mmCIF file of C-alpha atoms in Angstrom:
data_model
loop_
_atom_site.group_PDB
_atom_site.id
_atom_site.type_symbol
_atom_site.label_atom_id
_atom_site.label_comp_id
_atom_site.label_asym_id
_atom_site.label_seq_id
_atom_site.Cartn_x
_atom_site.Cartn_y
_atom_site.Cartn_z
ATOM 1 C CA ARG G 1 92.524 -57.617 -77.147
ATOM 2 C CA HIS G 2 89.362 -56.198 -75.622
ATOM 3 C CA GLY G 3 88.285 -52.641 -76.141
ATOM 4 C CA VAL G 4 86.130 -50.215 -77.988
ATOM 5 C CA ASN G 5 86.932 -49.013 -81.478
ATOM 6 C CA GLN G 6 87.767 -45.323 -80.988
ATOM 7 C CA ARG G 7 86.639 -44.266 -84.476
ATOM 8 C CA ARG G 8 83.250 -45.943 -83.971
ATOM 9 C CA LEU G 9 82.791 -44.335 -80.568
ATOM 10 C CA ILE G 10 83.641 -40.847 -81.799
ATOM 11 C CA ALA G 11 81.462 -41.296 -84.900
ATOM 12 C CA LEU G 12 78.540 -42.350 -82.715
ATOM 13 C CA CYS G 13 79.006 -39.324 -80.429
ATOM 14 C CA ARG G 14 79.285 -36.974 -83.398
ATOM 15 C CA PHE G 15 76.033 -38.303 -84.852
ATOM 16 C CA LEU G 16 74.186 -37.678 -81.588
ATOM 17 C CA ASP G 17 75.938 -34.364 -80.864
ATOM 18 C CA SER G 18 72.981 -32.375 -82.128
ATOM 19 C CA ASN G 19 71.455 -32.936 -78.672
ATOM 20 C CA ARG G 20 74.529 -31.318 -77.082
ATOM 21 C CA ASP G 21 74.849 -34.359 -74.836
ATOM 22 C CA ARG G 22 78.050 -35.270 -73.014
ATOM 23 C CA TYR G 23 79.864 -38.556 -73.425
ATOM 24 C CA ALA G 24 82.557 -40.318 -71.434
ATOM 25 C CA ALA G 25 84.938 -43.052 -72.567
ATOM 26 C CA CYS G 26 86.737 -44.829 -69.738
ATOM 27 C CA GLY G 27 89.365 -47.515 -69.946
ATOM 28 C CA MET G 28 91.365 -48.849 -72.820
ATOM 29 C CA LEU G 29 90.383 -48.134 -76.385
ATOM 30 C CA GLU G 30 91.457 -50.586 -79.085
ATOM 31 C CA ALA G 31 95.091 -50.019 -79.895
ATOM 32 C CA ALA G 32 94.545 -51.454 -83.348
ATOM 33 C CA ALA G 33 91.942 -48.853 -84.269
ATOM 34 C CA MET G 34 93.059 -46.465 -86.981
ATOM 35 C CA PRO G 35 93.332 -43.100 -85.243
ATOM 36 C CA MET G 36 91.163 -40.236 -86.336
ATOM 37 C CA PRO G 37 93.106 -37.309 -87.847
ATOM 38 C CA ARG G 38 94.503 -35.452 -84.845
ATOM 39 C CA ALA G 39 93.025 -32.047 -85.734
ATOM 40 C CA GLN G 40 89.524 -33.529 -86.044
ATOM 41 C CA GLU G 41 89.853 -35.423 -82.760
ATOM 42 C CA ASP G 42 91.194 -32.400 -80.900
ATOM 43 C CA ASN G 43 88.269 -30.221 -82.019
ATOM 44 C CA PHE G 44 85.752 -32.790 -80.835
ATOM 45 C CA LEU G 45 87.491 -33.416 -77.532
ATOM 46 C CA LEU G 46 88.083 -29.733 -76.796
ATOM 47 C CA ASP G 47 84.444 -28.744 -77.187
ATOM 48 C CA GLY G 48 83.719 -30.859 -74.103
ATOM 49 C CA SER G 49 81.350 -33.324 -75.750
ATOM 50 C CA LEU G 50 83.591 -36.326 -75.174
ATOM 51 C CA GLN G 51 85.580 -36.925 -72.025
ATOM 52 C CA MET G 52 88.164 -39.645 -72.425
ATOM 53 C CA THR G 53 90.188 -41.150 -69.615
ATOM 54 C CA SER G 54 92.482 -44.065 -69.109
ATOM 55 C CA ALA G 55 91.580 -46.945 -66.797
ATOM 56 C CA VAL G 56 90.236 -45.842 -63.411
ATOM 57 C CA LEU G 57 90.211 -47.763 -60.121
ATOM 58 C CA ASP G 58 86.780 -46.573 -58.946
ATOM 59 C CA VAL G 59 84.210 -46.254 -61.735
ATOM 60 C CA ARG G 60 81.335 -45.273 -59.452
ATOM 61 C CA PRO G 61 81.794 -41.498 -59.845
ATOM 62 C CA PHE G 62 81.648 -41.905 -63.630
ATOM 63 C CA LEU G 63 78.653 -44.243 -63.518
ATOM 64 C CA GLN G 64 76.755 -41.950 -61.134
ATOM 65 C CA ARG G 65 76.878 -39.159 -63.748
ATOM 66 C CA MET G 66 75.551 -41.406 -66.541
ATOM 67 C CA ASP G 67 72.054 -42.057 -67.791
ATOM 68 C CA ILE G 68 73.071 -44.732 -70.308
ATOM 69 C CA PHE G 69 76.028 -47.116 -70.451
ATOM 70 C CA VAL G 70 77.075 -48.129 -73.971
ATOM 71 C CA LEU G 71 79.626 -50.806 -74.878
ATOM 72 C CA PRO G 72 80.040 -51.272 -78.631
ATOM 73 C CA THR G 73 82.526 -54.126 -78.904
ATOM 74 C CA ARG G 74 83.140 -57.176 -81.033
ATOM 75 C CA ARG G 75 85.212 -59.126 -78.507
ATOM 76 C CA GLU G 76 84.273 -59.413 -74.877
ATOM 77 C CA GLY G 77 84.090 -62.004 -72.160
ATOM 78 C CA LEU G 78 81.783 -61.676 -69.179
ATOM 79 C CA SER G 79 82.046 -57.888 -68.838
ATOM 80 C CA VAL G 80 82.628 -56.574 -65.354
ATOM 81 C CA ALA G 81 82.126 -53.047 -66.701
ATOM 82 C CA VAL G 82 78.612 -53.899 -67.898
ATOM 83 C CA MET G 83 77.807 -55.621 -64.566
ATOM 84 C CA GLU G 84 79.010 -52.541 -62.675
ATOM 85 C CA ALA G 85 76.804 -50.271 -64.770
ATOM 86 C CA MET G 86 73.815 -52.585 -64.364
ATOM 87 C CA SER G 87 74.363 -52.841 -60.622
ATOM 88 C CA MET G 88 74.129 -49.066 -60.408
ATOM 89 C CA GLY G 89 70.763 -49.103 -62.157
ATOM 90 C CA LEU G 90 71.889 -47.833 -65.543
ATOM 91 C CA ALA G 91 70.228 -48.723 -68.814
ATOM 92 C CA VAL G 92 72.837 -50.564 -70.857
ATOM 93 C CA LEU G 93 73.267 -50.832 -74.611
ATOM 94 C CA VAL G 94 75.774 -53.473 -75.688
ATOM 95 C CA SER G 95 76.839 -55.266 -78.846
ATOM 96 C CA ASP G 96 74.758 -58.241 -79.828
ATOM 97 C CA ILE G 97 77.467 -60.829 -79.247
ATOM 98 C CA PRO G 98 77.301 -64.204 -77.425
ATOM 99 C CA ALA G 99 79.234 -62.912 -74.387
ATOM 100 C CA PHE G 100 76.210 -60.803 -73.366
ATOM 101 C CA ASP G 101 73.494 -63.405 -73.944
ATOM 102 C CA GLU G 102 72.857 -64.200 -70.248
ATOM 103 C CA LEU G 103 73.837 -60.866 -68.738
ATOM 104 C CA VAL G 104 71.842 -58.541 -70.982
ATOM 105 C CA ILE G 105 68.421 -59.873 -71.923
ATOM 106 C CA HIS G 106 67.266 -57.693 -74.825
ATOM 107 C CA GLU G 107 64.453 -55.313 -73.865
ATOM 108 C CA GLN G 108 64.322 -56.779 -70.334
ATOM 109 C CA THR G 109 67.611 -56.011 -68.601
ATOM 110 C CA GLY G 110 69.118 -53.852 -71.351
ATOM 111 C CA LEU G 111 69.392 -53.550 -75.068
ATOM 112 C CA LYS G 112 71.623 -55.422 -77.525
ATOM 113 C CA ALA G 113 72.473 -53.985 -80.937
ATOM 114 C CA LYS G 114 74.148 -55.033 -84.101
ATOM 115 C CA ASP G 115 76.657 -52.481 -85.434
ATOM 116 C CA HIS G 116 74.098 -50.760 -87.684
ATOM 117 C CA GLU G 117 71.519 -50.531 -84.836
ATOM 118 C CA PHE G 118 73.503 -48.633 -82.205
ATOM 119 C CA VAL G 119 72.386 -45.168 -83.269
ATOM 120 C CA MET G 120 68.734 -46.265 -83.455
ATOM 121 C CA TRP G 121 68.739 -47.858 -79.971
ATOM 122 C CA LEU G 122 70.771 -45.069 -78.364
ATOM 123 C CA SER G 123 68.424 -42.464 -79.835
ATOM 124 C CA TYR G 124 65.499 -44.471 -78.447
ATOM 125 C CA LEU G 125 67.010 -44.492 -74.943
ATOM 126 C CA ILE G 126 67.788 -40.773 -75.077
ATOM 127 C CA ARG G 127 64.185 -39.967 -76.020
ATOM 128 C CA ASN G 128 62.597 -42.383 -73.500
ATOM 129 C CA PRO G 129 63.693 -41.671 -69.905
ATOM 130 C CA ASP G 130 60.964 -43.921 -68.474
ATOM 131 C CA GLU G 131 62.306 -46.844 -70.515
ATOM 132 C CA ARG G 132 65.838 -46.076 -69.284
ATOM 133 C CA LEU G 133 64.578 -46.197 -65.724
ATOM 134 C CA ARG G 134 62.685 -49.453 -66.273
ATOM 135 C CA LEU G 135 65.666 -51.161 -67.922
ATOM 136 C CA GLY G 136 68.010 -49.840 -65.245
ATOM 137 C CA MET G 137 65.865 -51.168 -62.373
ATOM 138 C CA GLN G 138 65.521 -54.557 -64.034
ATOM 139 C CA ALA G 139 69.258 -54.642 -64.796
ATOM 140 C CA ARG G 140 70.121 -53.952 -61.150
ATOM 141 C CA ALA G 141 67.760 -56.676 -59.926
ATOM 142 C CA HIS G 142 69.178 -59.157 -62.472
ATOM 143 C CA VAL G 143 72.790 -58.534 -61.447
ATOM 144 C CA GLN G 144 71.923 -58.748 -57.728
ATOM 145 C CA LYS G 145 70.104 -62.033 -58.236
ATOM 146 C CA TYR G 146 72.545 -63.816 -60.537
ATOM 147 C CA TYR G 147 75.945 -62.109 -60.364
ATOM 148 C CA GLU G 148 76.399 -60.657 -56.875
ATOM 149 C CA GLN G 149 79.715 -61.846 -55.421
ATOM 150 C CA SER G 150 78.162 -63.331 -52.273
ATOM 151 C CA MET G 151 75.803 -65.375 -54.441
ATOM 152 C CA GLN G 152 78.719 -66.635 -56.513
ATOM 153 C CA CYS G 153 80.625 -67.621 -53.354
ATOM 154 C CA GLN G 154 77.605 -69.537 -52.013
ATOM 155 C CA ALA G 155 77.320 -71.400 -55.335
ATOM 156 C CA TYR G 156 81.018 -72.330 -55.207
ATOM 157 C CA GLU G 157 80.640 -73.528 -51.600
ATOM 158 C CA ARG G 158 77.710 -75.746 -52.563
ATOM 159 C CA VAL G 159 79.762 -77.366 -55.304
ATOM 160 C CA LEU G 160 83.023 -77.669 -53.348
ATOM 161 C CA CYS G 161 81.488 -78.845 -50.080
ATOM 162 C CA ALA G 162 79.088 -81.379 -51.617
#
């Protein structure tokens, strides 16, 4: 099952909370994740630092409010969520797993991190808005060039009509 480990996400947000930043978690979180003690989770959610929501049909309003898109996952296919974020010009930080090898080119179209590197790379992006902008622009161009739906359809037509 795909998803983000809820404990890892909340731990990451707590670590960075000294900046009083806001975080959003959209979509399905891993059902198999051991839940955080309810009282602890409620305190963190109620202070407004972390906004959690179930799956949404239109992610654009969420993406428009973001500066950085983070997807810490161990299991993922070609991620539509990451492509959507990249297409909107967001800097992306994803797990260093094979599924992202062509989509996210480390330090060119985004950043890839091993589990122990997420805090380091996220802190780097928070402190470097120019780098976020550069990565976001390159991410958008990369998705438009290689993953835009019309480009995919043209590639299928070339193969099917040959």
